[in-house]
């Protein structure tokens, strides 16, 4: 889950370069509305959706279209996740359709649909899902955003679409979900962003591990990063109440809170241990110095709220930032000295 920098250049030098596309469609997602990755065959991919419910993959090296699957879902697509299947040497993505609660698994090389899990939840909305790799097996994990107030069960599926287990602890209104493997103690965890708090679950014991909350934020927690920094494991998360918080994963101690007053915060991207980018409802991307807890620069080019920000090592420009907003544009930001 960590987005830590590979080269750690100065993010203050980032400038807008170009629109990768003008036909993306984020709908009402909170994060991960596109995915980026370097494939097994060394192609730099970006995968996104449009208003026609297509799944489109582009080569980021030249912005040329690689594939397009038209009408990939019956309802609007809201979320993508990528996973490298090292065992079978293939690149996998999952796509999520919120309104019909469907998840589809795709082989990105030929866009073959390998699995379609239908009607996962009877009520609510499916905003997020993720992969988990355990004992040479791959699993898909989901949780529900149930606006009716009932418990939102975490479900774990094998790649045949079978539910292998559920975690029934109350986990209401899940807006974000991811998995984390602590290699030092050989344990898998599931992380969720909910209405008012963040939770971690012990995957093997099927129960809640910790709830992270300071009782000052009752709105949706939208984006979460696990950062392994030296001997520490931290959770970094954002919320619609304008808060960025850093927690100690294994003690649930609140280490830092950064408040951006009167703003709604969406996707976050860790540039290095010192700098964090966050998408904001004032159409900006804000760069935060985590040590000083201050905004040190704001980046404007979107004409609507910025939902997802991700870091990429680009084949031509090196360390880059990619952003998407409700303006249907995906934008590329590069170091000004490499433009």
Short mmCIF file of C-alpha atoms in Angstrom, two decimals:
data_model
loop_
_atom_site.label_atom_id
_atom_site.label_comp_id
_atom_site.label_asym_id
_atom_site.label_seq_id
_atom_site.Cartn_x
_atom_site.Cartn_y
_atom_site.Cartn_z
CA UNK A 1 0.00 0.00 0.00
CA UNK A 2 2.91 2.36 0.49
CA UNK A 3 3.39 4.95 -2.23
CA UNK A 4 6.91 5.85 -1.09
CA UNK A 5 9.22 7.57 -3.57
CA UNK A 6 11.89 5.69 -5.48
CA UNK A 7 14.14 8.67 -6.16
CA UNK A 8 12.75 11.40 -3.91
CA UNK A 9 13.12 14.46 -6.14
CA UNK A 10 11.78 17.82 -4.96
CA UNK A 11 7.97 17.82 -5.42
CA UNK A 12 7.85 21.62 -5.28
CA UNK A 13 9.30 21.59 -8.82
CA UNK A 14 6.29 19.73 -10.24
CA UNK A 15 4.35 21.57 -12.99
CA UNK A 16 1.41 20.70 -15.24
CA UNK A 17 2.50 19.21 -18.57
CA UNK A 18 -0.53 17.86 -20.43
CA UNK A 19 -3.91 16.20 -20.31
CA UNK A 20 -3.52 12.47 -20.77
CA UNK A 21 -7.21 12.27 -21.65
CA UNK A 22 -10.34 14.43 -21.58
CA UNK A 23 -12.91 11.62 -21.66
CA UNK A 24 -12.52 10.00 -18.23
CA UNK A 25 -15.56 9.74 -15.98
CA UNK A 26 -15.12 9.66 -12.18
CA UNK A 27 -18.81 9.75 -11.19
CA UNK A 28 -19.05 9.84 -7.36
CA UNK A 29 -15.91 7.98 -6.36
CA UNK A 30 -13.59 9.02 -3.55
CA UNK A 31 -10.29 7.49 -4.73
CA UNK A 32 -8.69 4.99 -7.14
CA UNK A 33 -10.80 6.01 -10.11
CA UNK A 34 -7.91 5.03 -12.37
CA UNK A 35 -4.87 2.80 -11.93
CA UNK A 36 -1.32 3.11 -13.21
CA UNK A 37 1.41 0.49 -13.36
CA UNK A 38 4.40 -0.87 -15.24
CA UNK A 39 3.42 -4.18 -16.81
CA UNK A 40 5.39 -7.40 -16.99
CA UNK A 41 6.33 -6.54 -20.58
CA UNK A 42 7.57 -3.07 -19.49
CA UNK A 43 4.65 -1.02 -20.79
CA UNK A 44 3.57 1.91 -18.59
CA UNK A 45 -0.22 1.62 -18.37
CA UNK A 46 -3.01 3.87 -17.23
CA UNK A 47 -6.47 2.29 -17.02
CA UNK A 48 -9.63 4.39 -16.66
CA UNK A 49 -13.32 4.49 -17.60
CA UNK A 50 -15.58 6.88 -19.53
CA UNK A 51 -19.28 7.77 -19.56
CA UNK A 52 -20.01 4.81 -21.83
CA UNK A 53 -18.78 2.36 -19.17
CA UNK A 54 -15.77 1.40 -21.27
CA UNK A 55 -12.48 0.27 -19.76
CA UNK A 56 -9.67 2.02 -21.62
CA UNK A 57 -5.95 1.33 -21.32
CA UNK A 58 -3.32 3.78 -22.60
CA UNK A 59 0.43 3.54 -23.00
CA UNK A 60 1.76 6.36 -20.82
CA UNK A 61 4.96 6.46 -22.85
CA UNK A 62 3.10 7.90 -25.85
CA UNK A 63 -0.56 8.22 -24.68
CA UNK A 64 -1.64 5.78 -27.40
CA UNK A 65 -4.66 3.59 -26.76
CA UNK A 66 -3.82 -0.08 -26.17
CA UNK A 67 -7.27 -1.56 -25.54
CA UNK A 68 -10.87 -0.53 -25.03
CA UNK A 69 -13.61 -2.79 -23.71
CA UNK A 70 -16.93 -1.12 -24.46
CA UNK A 71 -19.83 -1.54 -22.03
CA UNK A 72 -17.54 -3.43 -19.66
CA UNK A 73 -20.20 -3.16 -16.91
CA UNK A 74 -23.94 -2.66 -17.00
CA UNK A 75 -23.67 0.25 -14.57
CA UNK A 76 -21.16 3.06 -13.99
CA UNK A 77 -17.62 1.92 -13.15
CA UNK A 78 -16.24 3.59 -10.05
CA UNK A 79 -12.99 1.96 -9.03
CA UNK A 80 -9.92 0.11 -10.34
CA UNK A 81 -7.17 -1.82 -8.60
CA UNK A 82 -4.05 -3.42 -10.08
CA UNK A 83 -2.12 -6.49 -9.00
CA UNK A 84 0.97 -8.16 -10.44
CA UNK A 85 0.45 -11.92 -10.55
CA UNK A 86 4.08 -13.04 -10.33
CA UNK A 87 3.19 -16.72 -10.17
CA UNK A 88 1.34 -16.78 -13.50
CA UNK A 89 3.27 -13.80 -14.92
CA UNK A 90 0.30 -11.64 -15.75
CA UNK A 91 -1.08 -8.18 -14.95
CA UNK A 92 -4.52 -8.20 -13.29
CA UNK A 93 -7.02 -5.46 -12.58
CA UNK A 94 -10.39 -5.44 -10.92
CA UNK A 95 -13.15 -3.01 -11.87
CA UNK A 96 -16.10 -2.17 -9.66
CA UNK A 97 -19.62 -1.20 -10.58
CA UNK A 98 -21.20 0.50 -7.60
CA UNK A 99 -24.94 0.44 -8.31
CA UNK A 100 -25.23 -3.24 -9.25
CA UNK A 101 -22.52 -4.32 -6.75
CA UNK A 102 -20.46 -6.22 -9.33
CA UNK A 103 -16.71 -6.83 -9.43
CA UNK A 104 -14.92 -8.01 -12.57
CA UNK A 105 -11.41 -9.40 -12.85
CA UNK A 106 -9.45 -8.75 -16.05
CA UNK A 107 -6.21 -9.85 -17.65
CA UNK A 108 -4.90 -6.49 -18.80
CA UNK A 109 -2.81 -7.94 -21.65
CA UNK A 110 -5.79 -9.06 -23.74
CA UNK A 111 -8.61 -7.55 -21.57
CA UNK A 112 -10.08 -11.00 -21.06
CA UNK A 113 -12.69 -11.04 -18.30
CA UNK A 114 -11.54 -13.81 -15.97
CA UNK A 115 -14.28 -13.44 -13.36
CA UNK A 116 -17.56 -11.61 -12.79
CA UNK A 117 -18.81 -11.57 -9.19
CA UNK A 118 -22.43 -10.37 -9.34
CA UNK A 119 -24.72 -8.73 -6.78
CA UNK A 120 -22.27 -8.99 -3.90
CA UNK A 121 -24.49 -7.01 -1.53
CA UNK A 122 -28.28 -6.73 -1.53
CA UNK A 123 -28.31 -3.19 -0.13
CA UNK A 124 -25.98 -0.20 -0.20
CA UNK A 125 -23.18 0.60 -2.63
CA UNK A 126 -19.85 -0.97 -3.45
CA UNK A 127 -17.22 1.79 -3.51
CA UNK A 128 -13.96 -0.11 -3.19
CA UNK A 129 -12.33 -3.54 -3.44
CA UNK A 130 -8.77 -4.84 -3.37
CA UNK A 131 -6.50 -7.85 -3.86
CA UNK A 132 -4.79 -9.98 -1.24
CA UNK A 133 -2.06 -12.56 -1.92
CA UNK A 134 -1.68 -15.33 0.67
CA UNK A 135 0.13 -18.69 0.40
CA UNK A 136 0.41 -18.47 -3.40
CA UNK A 137 -3.32 -17.82 -3.73
CA UNK A 138 -4.99 -14.59 -4.84
CA UNK A 139 -8.16 -13.22 -3.28
CA UNK A 140 -10.53 -10.30 -3.85
CA UNK A 141 -11.80 -8.41 -0.81
CA UNK A 142 -14.83 -6.13 -0.67
CA UNK A 143 -16.95 -4.27 1.84
CA UNK A 144 -20.22 -2.41 1.53
CA UNK A 145 -21.30 1.19 2.04
CA UNK A 146 -24.72 0.55 3.54
CA UNK A 147 -26.66 3.76 3.98
CA UNK A 148 -29.44 1.87 5.77
CA UNK A 149 -27.28 1.52 8.87
CA UNK A 150 -26.83 -2.24 8.89
CA UNK A 151 -23.44 -3.90 9.36
CA UNK A 152 -21.30 -3.92 6.24
CA UNK A 153 -19.74 -7.37 6.02
CA UNK A 154 -16.24 -7.78 4.60
CA UNK A 155 -16.26 -10.60 2.03
CA UNK A 156 -13.24 -12.52 0.77
CA UNK A 157 -13.54 -14.25 -2.62
CA UNK A 158 -11.27 -16.71 -4.38
CA UNK A 159 -10.61 -16.22 -8.09
CA UNK A 160 -13.49 -18.54 -8.91
CA UNK A 161 -15.91 -16.14 -7.25
CA UNK A 162 -16.56 -18.25 -4.16
CA UNK A 163 -16.86 -16.57 -0.76
CA UNK A 164 -14.19 -18.29 1.32
CA UNK A 165 -14.90 -16.31 4.48
CA UNK A 166 -16.53 -13.20 5.91
CA UNK A 167 -15.65 -10.76 8.67
CA UNK A 168 -18.90 -9.85 10.40
CA UNK A 169 -17.65 -7.11 12.72
CA UNK A 170 -19.60 -3.88 12.33
CA UNK A 171 -17.88 -1.92 9.59
CA UNK A 172 -20.52 0.57 8.52
CA UNK A 173 -20.31 2.69 5.39
CA UNK A 174 -17.03 1.58 3.84
CA UNK A 175 -15.64 4.09 1.32
CA UNK A 176 -12.14 2.64 0.98
CA UNK A 177 -10.61 -0.80 1.45
CA UNK A 178 -7.10 -2.20 1.04
CA UNK A 179 -4.88 -4.99 2.33
CA UNK A 180 -1.50 -4.87 4.02
CA UNK A 181 1.05 -7.59 4.77
CA UNK A 182 3.39 -7.02 7.70
CA UNK A 183 6.38 -9.09 6.62
CA UNK A 184 8.12 -8.76 10.00
CA UNK A 185 5.41 -10.71 11.79
CA UNK A 186 4.00 -12.55 8.73
CA UNK A 187 0.44 -11.27 9.12
CA UNK A 188 -2.18 -9.98 6.71
CA UNK A 189 -4.46 -7.07 7.57
CA UNK A 190 -7.46 -5.45 5.89
CA UNK A 191 -7.76 -1.65 6.16
CA UNK A 192 -11.05 0.23 5.74
CA UNK A 193 -11.99 3.90 5.57
CA UNK A 194 -15.43 4.39 7.09
CA UNK A 195 -17.85 7.05 8.25
CA UNK A 196 -15.97 8.67 11.13
CA UNK A 197 -12.98 6.36 11.53
CA UNK A 198 -10.44 4.01 9.99
CA UNK A 199 -10.31 0.32 10.92
CA UNK A 200 -7.81 -2.49 10.60
CA UNK A 201 -8.81 -6.16 10.65
CA UNK A 202 -6.77 -9.25 11.38
CA UNK A 203 -7.27 -11.29 8.23
CA UNK A 204 -6.25 -14.63 9.71
CA UNK A 205 -8.29 -14.30 12.91
CA UNK A 206 -11.33 -12.77 11.16
CA UNK A 207 -11.76 -9.94 13.64
CA UNK A 208 -11.11 -6.26 14.14
CA UNK A 209 -7.54 -5.33 15.08
CA UNK A 210 -7.86 -1.59 15.82
CA UNK A 211 -10.19 1.33 15.28
CA UNK A 212 -8.40 4.64 14.63
CA UNK A 213 -10.46 7.65 15.68
CA UNK A 214 -9.99 10.87 17.63
CA UNK A 215 -13.75 11.57 17.86
CA UNK A 216 -13.42 14.87 16.00
CA UNK A 217 -14.27 13.69 12.52
CA UNK A 218 -17.62 12.09 11.67
CA UNK A 219 -17.35 12.30 7.90
CA UNK A 220 -16.10 9.82 5.30
CA UNK A 221 -12.46 8.71 5.43
CA UNK A 222 -11.57 8.47 1.78
CA UNK A 223 -7.99 7.43 1.14
CA UNK A 224 -5.44 5.44 3.14
CA UNK A 225 -1.74 4.67 2.75
CA UNK A 226 0.34 2.30 4.85
CA UNK A 227 3.88 3.68 5.06
CA UNK A 228 6.74 1.53 6.33
CA UNK A 229 9.22 4.12 7.55
CA UNK A 230 12.37 2.64 9.11
CA UNK A 231 11.13 0.60 12.09
CA UNK A 232 7.68 2.20 12.13
CA UNK A 233 4.48 1.32 10.32
CA UNK A 234 2.15 4.28 9.94
CA UNK A 235 -1.34 4.79 8.58
CA UNK A 236 -1.80 8.04 6.65
CA UNK A 237 -5.41 8.92 5.86
CA UNK A 238 -7.63 11.74 4.61
CA UNK A 239 -11.24 12.69 5.28
CA UNK A 240 -14.03 14.86 3.90
CA UNK A 241 -13.75 16.96 7.05
CA UNK A 242 -10.42 18.43 5.91
CA UNK A 243 -8.21 16.25 8.11
CA UNK A 244 -5.06 14.33 7.32
CA UNK A 245 -3.98 12.02 10.14
CA UNK A 246 -0.98 9.81 10.74
CA UNK A 247 -1.40 6.87 13.14
CA UNK A 248 0.97 4.26 14.48
CA UNK A 249 -0.45 1.08 12.96
CA UNK A 250 0.27 -1.29 15.84
CA UNK A 251 -0.47 1.02 18.79
CA UNK A 252 -3.22 3.17 17.19
CA UNK A 253 -1.51 6.27 18.62
CA UNK A 254 -2.36 9.46 16.75
CA UNK A 255 1.04 10.83 15.76
CA UNK A 256 0.02 13.85 13.72
CA UNK A 257 -3.07 15.73 12.58
CA UNK A 258 -3.05 18.29 9.78
CA UNK A 259 -6.21 20.35 9.41
CA UNK A 260 -7.14 22.13 6.18
CA UNK A 261 -10.07 24.26 7.28
CA UNK A 262 -13.33 24.35 5.31
CA UNK A 263 -12.06 21.87 2.70
CA UNK A 264 -13.03 18.35 1.67
CA UNK A 265 -10.06 16.07 1.04
CA UNK A 266 -10.02 13.06 -1.30
CA UNK A 267 -7.15 10.92 -2.61
CA UNK A 268 -3.67 11.17 -1.10
CA UNK A 269 -0.26 10.31 -2.54
CA UNK A 270 2.92 9.95 -0.51
CA UNK A 271 5.83 11.47 -2.45
CA UNK A 272 8.40 10.72 0.25
CA UNK A 273 8.51 10.48 4.03
CA UNK A 274 8.41 14.29 4.11
CA UNK A 275 5.82 15.22 1.47
CA UNK A 276 2.22 14.32 0.77
CA UNK A 277 -0.06 15.34 -2.12
CA UNK A 278 -3.83 15.50 -1.57
CA UNK A 279 -6.74 16.17 -3.93
CA UNK A 280 -9.14 18.85 -2.74
CA UNK A 281 -12.66 20.17 -3.36
CA UNK A 282 -11.35 23.67 -4.29
CA UNK A 283 -10.02 22.20 -7.59
CA UNK A 284 -6.46 22.09 -6.28
CA UNK A 285 -3.79 19.57 -5.44
CA UNK A 286 -2.12 20.55 -2.19
CA UNK A 287 1.46 19.66 -1.29
CA UNK A 288 1.96 19.22 2.45
CA UNK A 289 5.19 19.11 4.41
CA UNK A 290 4.45 16.36 6.92
CA UNK A 291 7.10 17.55 9.36
CA UNK A 292 5.95 21.18 9.50
CA UNK A 293 2.28 20.18 9.02
CA UNK A 294 1.86 23.01 6.51
CA UNK A 295 0.71 23.42 2.92
CA UNK A 296 3.81 24.53 1.03
CA UNK A 297 2.34 24.72 -2.48
CA UNK A 298 -1.00 24.45 -4.30
CA UNK A 299 -1.31 23.22 -7.89
CA UNK A 300 -4.17 24.43 -10.08
CA UNK A 301 -5.25 23.24 -13.51
CA UNK A 302 -8.38 21.18 -12.89
CA UNK A 303 -11.70 23.00 -13.18
CA UNK A 304 -13.46 20.77 -10.67
CA UNK A 305 -12.73 18.76 -7.52
CA UNK A 306 -9.57 16.63 -7.63
CA UNK A 307 -10.36 13.06 -6.60
CA UNK A 308 -7.31 10.86 -7.21
CA UNK A 309 -3.57 11.65 -7.20
CA UNK A 310 -0.90 9.02 -7.85
CA UNK A 311 2.86 8.96 -8.24
CA UNK A 312 4.56 7.25 -11.16
CA UNK A 313 8.09 6.77 -12.42
CA UNK A 314 7.47 7.79 -16.04
CA UNK A 315 9.63 6.28 -18.83
CA UNK A 316 10.38 9.77 -20.21
CA UNK A 317 9.94 12.26 -17.35
CA UNK A 318 10.99 10.28 -14.28
CA UNK A 319 9.05 11.02 -11.08
CA UNK A 320 5.62 12.34 -12.02
CA UNK A 321 2.21 13.01 -10.54
CA UNK A 322 -1.04 11.99 -12.25
CA UNK A 323 -4.39 13.43 -11.15
CA UNK A 324 -8.06 13.06 -12.02
CA UNK A 325 -10.98 15.27 -11.11
CA UNK A 326 -14.71 15.62 -11.67
CA UNK A 327 -13.84 17.60 -14.83
CA UNK A 328 -13.29 14.30 -16.74
CA UNK A 329 -9.61 15.10 -17.23
CA UNK A 330 -6.59 13.03 -16.25
CA UNK A 331 -3.53 15.27 -15.99
CA UNK A 332 0.22 14.66 -16.01
CA UNK A 333 2.50 16.76 -13.80
CA UNK A 334 6.29 16.57 -14.23
CA UNK A 335 9.41 18.23 -12.89
CA UNK A 336 9.75 21.60 -14.65
CA UNK A 337 13.38 20.84 -15.53
CA UNK A 338 12.29 17.81 -17.57
CA UNK A 339 9.49 19.42 -19.60
#
